Short mmCIF file of C-alpha atoms and ligand atoms in Angstrom, two decimals:
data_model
loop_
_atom_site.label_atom_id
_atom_site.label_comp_id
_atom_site.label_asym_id
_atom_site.label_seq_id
_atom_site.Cartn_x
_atom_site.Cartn_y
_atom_site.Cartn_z
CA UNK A 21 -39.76 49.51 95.26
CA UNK A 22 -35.97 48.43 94.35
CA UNK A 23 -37.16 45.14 94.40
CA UNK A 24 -39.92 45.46 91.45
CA UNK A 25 -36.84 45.27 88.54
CA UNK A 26 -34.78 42.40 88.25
CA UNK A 27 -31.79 43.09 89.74
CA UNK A 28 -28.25 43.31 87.84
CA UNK A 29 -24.67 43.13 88.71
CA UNK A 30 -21.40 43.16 87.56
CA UNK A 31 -17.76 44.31 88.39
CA UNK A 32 -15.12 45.95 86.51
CA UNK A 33 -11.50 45.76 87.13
CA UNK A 34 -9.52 49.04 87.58
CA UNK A 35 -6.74 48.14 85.21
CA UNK A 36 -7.04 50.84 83.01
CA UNK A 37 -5.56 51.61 79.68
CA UNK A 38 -8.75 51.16 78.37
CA UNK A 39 -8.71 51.13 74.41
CA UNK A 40 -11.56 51.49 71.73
CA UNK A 41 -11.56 47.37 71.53
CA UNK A 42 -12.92 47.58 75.59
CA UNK A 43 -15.13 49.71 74.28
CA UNK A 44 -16.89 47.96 71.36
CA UNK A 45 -16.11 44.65 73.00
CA UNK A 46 -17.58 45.62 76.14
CA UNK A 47 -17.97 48.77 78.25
CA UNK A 48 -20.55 49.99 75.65
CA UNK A 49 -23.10 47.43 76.03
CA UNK A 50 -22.96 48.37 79.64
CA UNK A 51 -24.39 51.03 78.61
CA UNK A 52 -26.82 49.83 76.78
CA UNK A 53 -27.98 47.18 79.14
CA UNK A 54 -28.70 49.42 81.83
CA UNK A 55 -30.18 52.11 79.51
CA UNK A 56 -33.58 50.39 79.12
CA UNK A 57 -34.50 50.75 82.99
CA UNK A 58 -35.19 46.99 82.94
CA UNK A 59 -32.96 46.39 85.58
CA UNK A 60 -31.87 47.74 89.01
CA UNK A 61 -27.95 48.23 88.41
CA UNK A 62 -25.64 47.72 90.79
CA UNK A 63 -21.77 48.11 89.41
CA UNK A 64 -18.75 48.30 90.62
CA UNK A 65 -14.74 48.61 90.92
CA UNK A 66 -13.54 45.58 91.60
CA UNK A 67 -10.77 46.86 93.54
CA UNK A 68 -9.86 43.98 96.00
CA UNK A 69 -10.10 41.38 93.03
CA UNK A 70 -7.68 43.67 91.03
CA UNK A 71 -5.08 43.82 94.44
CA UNK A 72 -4.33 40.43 93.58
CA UNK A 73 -1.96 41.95 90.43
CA UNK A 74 -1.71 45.75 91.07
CA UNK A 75 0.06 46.47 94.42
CA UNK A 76 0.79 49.83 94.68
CA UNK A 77 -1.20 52.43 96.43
CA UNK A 78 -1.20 55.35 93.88
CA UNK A 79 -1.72 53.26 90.61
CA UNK A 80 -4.94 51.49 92.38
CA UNK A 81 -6.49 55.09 93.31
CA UNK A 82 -5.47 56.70 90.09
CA UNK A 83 -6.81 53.03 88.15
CA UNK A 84 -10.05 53.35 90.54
CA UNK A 85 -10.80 57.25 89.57
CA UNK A 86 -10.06 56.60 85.90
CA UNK A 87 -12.28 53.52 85.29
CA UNK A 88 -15.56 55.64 86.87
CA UNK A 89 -14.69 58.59 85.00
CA UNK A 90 -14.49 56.33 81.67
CA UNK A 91 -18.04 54.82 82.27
CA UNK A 92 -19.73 57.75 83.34
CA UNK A 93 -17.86 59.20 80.15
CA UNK A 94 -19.15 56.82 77.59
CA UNK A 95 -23.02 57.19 79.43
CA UNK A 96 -23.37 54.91 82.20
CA UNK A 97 -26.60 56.98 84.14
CA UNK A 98 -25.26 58.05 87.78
CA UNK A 99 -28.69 58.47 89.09
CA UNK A 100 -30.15 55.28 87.87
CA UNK A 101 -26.89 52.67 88.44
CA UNK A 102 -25.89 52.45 92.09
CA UNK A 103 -21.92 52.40 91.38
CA UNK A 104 -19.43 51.91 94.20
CA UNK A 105 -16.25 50.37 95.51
CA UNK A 106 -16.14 46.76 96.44
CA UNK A 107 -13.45 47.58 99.26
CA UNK A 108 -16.33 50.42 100.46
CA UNK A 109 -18.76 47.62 101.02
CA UNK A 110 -17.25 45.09 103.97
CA UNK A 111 -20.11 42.75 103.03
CA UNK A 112 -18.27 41.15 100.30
CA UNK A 113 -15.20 40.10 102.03
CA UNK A 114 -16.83 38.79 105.08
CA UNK A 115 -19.09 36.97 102.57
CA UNK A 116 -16.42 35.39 100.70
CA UNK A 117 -14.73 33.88 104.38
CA UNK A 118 -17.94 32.02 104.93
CA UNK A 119 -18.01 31.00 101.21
CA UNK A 120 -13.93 29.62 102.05
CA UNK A 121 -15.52 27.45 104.63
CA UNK A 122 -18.37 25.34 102.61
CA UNK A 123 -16.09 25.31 99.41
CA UNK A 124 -13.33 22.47 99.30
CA UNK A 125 -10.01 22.94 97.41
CA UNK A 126 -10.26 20.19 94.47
CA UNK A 127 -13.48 21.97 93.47
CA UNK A 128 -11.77 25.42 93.41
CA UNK A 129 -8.49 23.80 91.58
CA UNK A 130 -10.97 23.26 88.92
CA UNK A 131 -11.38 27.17 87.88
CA UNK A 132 -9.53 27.78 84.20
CA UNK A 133 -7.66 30.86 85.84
CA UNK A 134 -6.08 28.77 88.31
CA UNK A 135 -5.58 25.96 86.05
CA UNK A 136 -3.98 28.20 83.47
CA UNK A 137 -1.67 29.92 86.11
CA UNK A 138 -0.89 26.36 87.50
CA UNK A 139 0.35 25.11 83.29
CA UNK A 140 2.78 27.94 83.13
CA UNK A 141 4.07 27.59 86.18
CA UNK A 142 3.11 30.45 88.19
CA UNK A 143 3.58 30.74 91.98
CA UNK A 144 0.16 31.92 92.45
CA UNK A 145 -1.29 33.82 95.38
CA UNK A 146 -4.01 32.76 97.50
CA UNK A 147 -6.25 35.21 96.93
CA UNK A 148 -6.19 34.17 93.37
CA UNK A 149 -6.92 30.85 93.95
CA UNK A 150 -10.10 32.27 96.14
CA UNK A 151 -11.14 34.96 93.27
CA UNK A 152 -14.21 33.00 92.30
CA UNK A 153 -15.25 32.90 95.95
CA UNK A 154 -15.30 36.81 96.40
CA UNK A 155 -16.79 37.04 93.10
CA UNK A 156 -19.64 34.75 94.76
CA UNK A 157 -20.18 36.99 97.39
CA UNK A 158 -20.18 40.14 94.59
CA UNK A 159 -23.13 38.58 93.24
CA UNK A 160 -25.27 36.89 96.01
CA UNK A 161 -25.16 39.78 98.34
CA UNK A 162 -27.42 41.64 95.77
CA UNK A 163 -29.49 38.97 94.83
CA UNK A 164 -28.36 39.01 91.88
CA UNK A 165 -30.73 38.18 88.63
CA UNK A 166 -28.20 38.57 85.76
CA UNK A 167 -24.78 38.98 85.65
CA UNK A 168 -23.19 41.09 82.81
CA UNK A 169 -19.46 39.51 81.69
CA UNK A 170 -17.60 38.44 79.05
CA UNK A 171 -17.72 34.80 78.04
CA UNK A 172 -14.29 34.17 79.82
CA UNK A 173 -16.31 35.18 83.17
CA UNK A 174 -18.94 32.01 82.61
CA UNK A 175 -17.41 29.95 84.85
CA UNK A 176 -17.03 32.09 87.40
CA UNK A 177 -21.07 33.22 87.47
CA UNK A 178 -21.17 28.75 87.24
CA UNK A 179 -19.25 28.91 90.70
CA UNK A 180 -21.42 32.01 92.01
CA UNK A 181 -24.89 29.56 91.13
CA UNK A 182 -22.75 26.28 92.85
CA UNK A 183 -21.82 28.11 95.85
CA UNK A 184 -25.24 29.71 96.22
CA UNK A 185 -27.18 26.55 95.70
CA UNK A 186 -24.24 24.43 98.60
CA UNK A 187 -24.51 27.15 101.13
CA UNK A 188 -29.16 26.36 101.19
CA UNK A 189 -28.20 23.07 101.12
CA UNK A 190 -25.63 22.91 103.83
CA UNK A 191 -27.05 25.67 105.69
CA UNK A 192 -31.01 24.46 105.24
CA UNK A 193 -32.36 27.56 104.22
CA UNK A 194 -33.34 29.63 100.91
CA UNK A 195 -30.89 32.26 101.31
CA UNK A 196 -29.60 32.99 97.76
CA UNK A 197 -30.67 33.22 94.83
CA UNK A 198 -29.04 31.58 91.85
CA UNK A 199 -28.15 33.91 89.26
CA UNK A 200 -28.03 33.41 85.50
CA UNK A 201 -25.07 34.73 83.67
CA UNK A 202 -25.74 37.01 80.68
CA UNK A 203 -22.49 36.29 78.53
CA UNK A 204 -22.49 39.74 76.23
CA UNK A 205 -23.08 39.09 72.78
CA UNK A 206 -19.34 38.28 70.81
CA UNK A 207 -18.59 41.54 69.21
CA UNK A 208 -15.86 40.77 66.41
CA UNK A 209 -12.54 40.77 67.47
CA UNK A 210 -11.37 44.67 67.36
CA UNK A 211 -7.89 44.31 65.49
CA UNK A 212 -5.08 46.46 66.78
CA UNK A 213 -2.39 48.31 65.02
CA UNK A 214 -0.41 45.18 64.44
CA UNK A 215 -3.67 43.53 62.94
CA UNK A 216 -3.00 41.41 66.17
CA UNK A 217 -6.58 41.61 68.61
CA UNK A 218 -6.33 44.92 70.22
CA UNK A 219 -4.44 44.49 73.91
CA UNK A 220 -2.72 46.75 76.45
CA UNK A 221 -0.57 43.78 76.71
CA UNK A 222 0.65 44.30 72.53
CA UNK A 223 1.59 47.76 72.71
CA UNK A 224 -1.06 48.46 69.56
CA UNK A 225 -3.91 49.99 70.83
CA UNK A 226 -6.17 53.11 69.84
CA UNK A 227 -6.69 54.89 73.04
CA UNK A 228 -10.37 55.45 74.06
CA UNK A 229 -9.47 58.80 75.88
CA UNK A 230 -6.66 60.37 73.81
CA UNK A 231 -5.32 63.76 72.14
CA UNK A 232 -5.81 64.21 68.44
CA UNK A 233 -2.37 64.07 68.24
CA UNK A 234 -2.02 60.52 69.79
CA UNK A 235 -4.78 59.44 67.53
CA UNK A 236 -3.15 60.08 64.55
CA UNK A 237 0.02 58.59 65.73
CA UNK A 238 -1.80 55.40 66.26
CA UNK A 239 -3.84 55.05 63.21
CA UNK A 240 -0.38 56.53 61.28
CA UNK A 241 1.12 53.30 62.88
CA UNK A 242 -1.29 50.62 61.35
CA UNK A 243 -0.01 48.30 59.70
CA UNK A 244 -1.20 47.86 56.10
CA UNK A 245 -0.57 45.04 53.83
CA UNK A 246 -0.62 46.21 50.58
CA UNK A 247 -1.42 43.39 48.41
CA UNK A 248 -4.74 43.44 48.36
CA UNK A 249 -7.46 46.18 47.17
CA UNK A 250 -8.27 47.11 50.71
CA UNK A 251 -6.04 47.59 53.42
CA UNK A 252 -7.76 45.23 56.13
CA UNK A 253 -6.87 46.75 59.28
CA UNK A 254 -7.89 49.96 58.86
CA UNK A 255 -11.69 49.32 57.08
CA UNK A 256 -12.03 46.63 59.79
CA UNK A 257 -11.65 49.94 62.45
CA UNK A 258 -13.61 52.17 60.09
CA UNK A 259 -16.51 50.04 59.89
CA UNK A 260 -16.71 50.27 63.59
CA UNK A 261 -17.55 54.34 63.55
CA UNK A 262 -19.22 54.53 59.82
CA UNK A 263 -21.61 52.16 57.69
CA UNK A 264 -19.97 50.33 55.35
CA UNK A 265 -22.35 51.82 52.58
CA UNK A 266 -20.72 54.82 53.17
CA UNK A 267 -17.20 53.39 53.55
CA UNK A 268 -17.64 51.70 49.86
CA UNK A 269 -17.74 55.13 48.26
CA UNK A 270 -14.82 56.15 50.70
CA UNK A 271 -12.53 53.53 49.92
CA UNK A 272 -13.49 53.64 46.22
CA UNK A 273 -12.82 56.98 46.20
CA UNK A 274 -8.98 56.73 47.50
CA UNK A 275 -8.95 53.17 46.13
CA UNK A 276 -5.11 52.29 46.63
CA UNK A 277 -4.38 55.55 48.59
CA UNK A 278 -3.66 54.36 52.23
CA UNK A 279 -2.83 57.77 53.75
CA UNK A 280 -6.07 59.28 52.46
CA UNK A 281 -8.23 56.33 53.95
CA UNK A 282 -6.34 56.75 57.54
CA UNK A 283 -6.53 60.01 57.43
CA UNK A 284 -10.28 59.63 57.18
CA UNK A 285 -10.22 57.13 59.16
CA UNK A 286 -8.59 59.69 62.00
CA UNK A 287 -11.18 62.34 61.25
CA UNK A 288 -13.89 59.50 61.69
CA UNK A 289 -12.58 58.33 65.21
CA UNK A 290 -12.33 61.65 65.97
CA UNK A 291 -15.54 62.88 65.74
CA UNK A 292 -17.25 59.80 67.26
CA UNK A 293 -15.30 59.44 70.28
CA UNK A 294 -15.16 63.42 70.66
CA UNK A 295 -18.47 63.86 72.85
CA UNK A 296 -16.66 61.14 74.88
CA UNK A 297 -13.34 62.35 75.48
CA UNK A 298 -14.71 65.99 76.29
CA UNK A 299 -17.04 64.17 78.83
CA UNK A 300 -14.15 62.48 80.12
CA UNK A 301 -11.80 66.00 80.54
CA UNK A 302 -14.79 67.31 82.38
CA UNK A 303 -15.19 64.92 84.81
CA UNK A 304 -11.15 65.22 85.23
CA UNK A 305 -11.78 68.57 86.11
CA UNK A 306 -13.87 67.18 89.51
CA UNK A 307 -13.03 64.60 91.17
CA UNK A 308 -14.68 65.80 94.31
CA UNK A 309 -17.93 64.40 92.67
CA UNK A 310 -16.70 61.26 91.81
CA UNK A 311 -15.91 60.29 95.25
CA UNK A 312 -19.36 62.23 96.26
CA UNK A 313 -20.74 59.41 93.62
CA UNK A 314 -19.22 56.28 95.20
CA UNK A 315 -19.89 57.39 98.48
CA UNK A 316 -23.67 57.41 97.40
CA UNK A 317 -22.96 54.24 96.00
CA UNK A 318 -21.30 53.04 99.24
CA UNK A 319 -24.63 54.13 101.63
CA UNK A 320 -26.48 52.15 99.12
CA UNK A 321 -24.89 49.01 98.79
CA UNK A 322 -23.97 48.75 102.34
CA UNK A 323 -27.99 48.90 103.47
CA UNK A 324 -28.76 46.27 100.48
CA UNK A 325 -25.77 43.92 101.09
CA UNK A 326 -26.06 44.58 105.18
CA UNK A 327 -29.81 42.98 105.08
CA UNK A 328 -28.58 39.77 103.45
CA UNK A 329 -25.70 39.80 105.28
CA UNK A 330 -27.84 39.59 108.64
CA UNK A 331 -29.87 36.60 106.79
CA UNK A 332 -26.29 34.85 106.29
CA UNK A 333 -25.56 35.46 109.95
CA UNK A 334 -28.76 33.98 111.21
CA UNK A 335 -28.64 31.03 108.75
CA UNK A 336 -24.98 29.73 109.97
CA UNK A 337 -25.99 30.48 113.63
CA UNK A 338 -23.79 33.38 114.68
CA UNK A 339 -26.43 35.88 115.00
CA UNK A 340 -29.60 35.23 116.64
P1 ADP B 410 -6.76 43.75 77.31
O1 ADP B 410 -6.64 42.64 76.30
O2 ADP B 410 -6.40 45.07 76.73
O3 ADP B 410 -6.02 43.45 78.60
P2 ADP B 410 -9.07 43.15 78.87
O4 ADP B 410 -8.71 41.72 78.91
O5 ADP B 410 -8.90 43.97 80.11
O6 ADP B 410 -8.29 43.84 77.67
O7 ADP B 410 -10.56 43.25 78.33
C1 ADP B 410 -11.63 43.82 79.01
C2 ADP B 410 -12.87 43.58 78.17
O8 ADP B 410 -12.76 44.20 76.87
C3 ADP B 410 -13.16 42.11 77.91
O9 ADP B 410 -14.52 41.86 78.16
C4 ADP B 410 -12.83 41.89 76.45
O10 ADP B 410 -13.73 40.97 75.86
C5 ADP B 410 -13.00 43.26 75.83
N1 ADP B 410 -11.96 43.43 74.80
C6 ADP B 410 -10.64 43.64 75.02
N2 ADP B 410 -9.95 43.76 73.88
C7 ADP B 410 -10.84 43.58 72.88
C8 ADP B 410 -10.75 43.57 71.44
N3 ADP B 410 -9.60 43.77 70.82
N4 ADP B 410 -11.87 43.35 70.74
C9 ADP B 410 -13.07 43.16 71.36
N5 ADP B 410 -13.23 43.16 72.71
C10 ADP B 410 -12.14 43.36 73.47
N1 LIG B 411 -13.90 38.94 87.34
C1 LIG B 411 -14.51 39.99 86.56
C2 LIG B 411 -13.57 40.33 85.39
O1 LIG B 411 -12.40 40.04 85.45
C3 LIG B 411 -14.76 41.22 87.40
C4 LIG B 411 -15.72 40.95 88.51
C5 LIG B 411 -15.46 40.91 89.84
C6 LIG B 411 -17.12 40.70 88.35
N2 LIG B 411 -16.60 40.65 90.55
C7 LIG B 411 -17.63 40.50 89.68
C8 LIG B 411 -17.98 40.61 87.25
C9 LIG B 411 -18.97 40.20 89.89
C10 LIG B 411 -19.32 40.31 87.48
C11 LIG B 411 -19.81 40.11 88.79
O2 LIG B 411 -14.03 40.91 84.43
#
C-alpha cells in the first residue's frame, strides 16, 4: 500500500533561527507539496549532516525540537508525513560507508561546497567532504522518487542519481532507484531589514515565531530610502501577506507616510503569521509528543530503510 504513491524525500537542517524569508522561500511549499496526498512523505532532521558545524549537545537538541515544532506549526500533516531523525535511523550512516567505498576522491573534490570551502581556505572536516555521500544514502534508502531542495541542493540529488546508478553497475544488480530532483520553484528574494536578502547570518531578519513586540522592533528597523514614492523594502514584505490591489489603496492612502505603512505593515504580519505562532506556543507547551512523533517516525523509517538495507547487504556479498 505505501508503495502505490510516488515516494518523496527530503531533509532539513536543524539550524534554526528560522525567519519569514525560510518561510516564503521554502518551508511553505513543503507544505504544500505534501498537502495534495500525491506523495508518500518521508522528512527529516538532518541532524548528523548539521554535526558537521553545530557541536554542542544542548544547541543540537534544542535546534532538533525547534525545527519539528516550526513545520508542524506552519501545517506539515503528522499523520500523513513520516518525520524522524536521521541519527534515529542507523541505515543512513552504514549506507553512506559503503557509498565511501565505490566513490573515489577527485569525483567528490568536484562538489561546489567543498570547492567553495577549499577557495577560502578552510581547513575542512571530513565529514564535509563526505556530505553528499550521506545525503546519497538519505535518499536511496527510501527509494526515493523526488527530492524536494533548493536549487543550491541540485548537485547534491546529481551525486545521489551518480552514486545510485555506480553502485548497479559495480555491484550488478538493480538496487536503487535514481531519483529526480524537484528544485522548488525561485520565490523572489525576501529582502531583509537592511534591504540586503534576508539571513541569520545579516542580523536583519523578521522572525517567523516572534512576540508582537519583536515584530515591531524589526519592521521599526527597516530601512527606508526616502527618495522615491514608495519605500521599497517594506511594500516588497507587504506584498508577501496582502495583494497588491489592496496595498495600492494602502500606500496611496499614507502616500509619503512611512510610519503609517509599517505600522500596517506590523498589523499585516501579525495577523497572518498569528495562527502560526499560537500553533507554535502550543506545541512548546508538549514536547512529550514531539518525541512520541519522531519515535513513530523512527519505527517507520527503520522497517522501510532496514528492507533495502538487507538488499544492499546481499548485493555486496556480506549477507547471504
Ligand atoms: P539563512 O540565509 O538565513 O542562513 P538558509 O540558508 O538556512 O537561510 O536557508 C534555508 C532555506 O530558506 C533555503 O532553501 C533558502 O532558499 C530559503 N531562504 C533563506 N533566506 C531566504 C530569503 N531571504 N528569501 C527567500 N528564500 C530564502
Ligand atoms: N543538504 C540539505 C540542505 O542543506 C539537507 C539534506 C540532508 C537533504 N539530506 C537530505 C535534502 C536529503 C534532501 C534530501 O538543505
Amino acid at each position: 500500500m505505501t508503495n502505490a504513491k510516488p515516494v518523496l524525500v527530503s531533509g532539513v537542517k536543524p539550524t534554526g533561527d528560522l525567519h519569514i524569508g525560510n518561510y516564503f522561500g521554502a518551508m511553505r511549499q513543503f507544505v504544500e507539496l505534501t498537502k495534495e496526498g500525491k506523495y508518500r512523505p518521508y522528512i527529516f532532521v538532518a541532524d548528523y549532516h548539521a554535526l558537521n558545524t553545530m557541536q554542542d549537545a544542548e544547541e543540537m537538541r534544542a535546534r532538533t525540537l525547534e525545527v519539528v515544532m516550526a513545520y508542524l506549526a506552519i501545517g506539515l500533516d503528522p499523520n500523513d508525513v513520516v518525520f524522524f531523525k536521521q541519527s534515529d535511523v542507523p541505515t543512513h550512516t552504514e549506507l553512506c560507508w559503503i557509498f565511501d567505498t565505490i566513490t573515489t576522491m577527485p569525483y567528490l573534490m568536484r562538489a561546489h561546497a567543498f570547492k567553495d570551502a577549499e577557495a577560502k581556505n578552510k581547513e575542512i572536516c571530513v565529514g564535509t567532504f563526505n556530505y553528499p555521500m550521506l545525503m546519497a544514502a538519505d535518499i536511496l534508502l527510501y527509494d526515493a522518487d523526488v527530492v524536494p531542495v533548493g536549487a543550491d541542493q541540485k548537485q547534491h540529488i546529481e551525486i545521489a542519481r551518480d552514486t545510485a546508478e555506480k553502485f548497479n553497475r559495480t555491484f550488478k544488480t538493480e538496487t536503487f532507484k535514481l531519483p529526480e530532483p524537484y528544485i522548488m520553484p525561485d520565490v523572489a528574494v525576501v529582502p531583509g531589514t537592511d534591504g540586503r536578502k534576508m539571513s541569520k547570518s545579516y542580523n536583519n531578519v523578521i522572525p517567523l515565531f516572534c512576540s508582537r513586540d519583536e515584530l515591531t522592533k524589526a519592521v521599526m528597523s527597516i530601512v527606508t530610502d526616502s527618495s522615491g514614492e514608495r519605500p521599497e523594502n517594506v511594500y516588497a514584505l507587504h506584498k508577501l501577506v496582502r495583494s497588491e490591489q489592496e496595498l495600492e489603496q494602502v500606500y496611496a492612502q499614507h502616500n509619503g507616510n512611512y510610519k503609517a505603512l509599517k505600522e500596517t505593515l506590523i498589523q499585516d504580519l501579525y495577523n497572518y503569521f498569528a495562527p502560526i505562532n499560537a500553533k507554535y506556543e502550543e506545541l512548546k507547551k508538549d514536547p512529550s509528543a514531539i518525541y512520541d512523533l519522531l519515535e513513530k517516525g523512527k519505527i517507520e523509517a527503520r522497517a522501510v530503510s532496514e528492507a533495502k538495507m538487507e538488499e544492499v547487504r546481499k548485493a555486496i556479498g556480506v549477507a547471504n
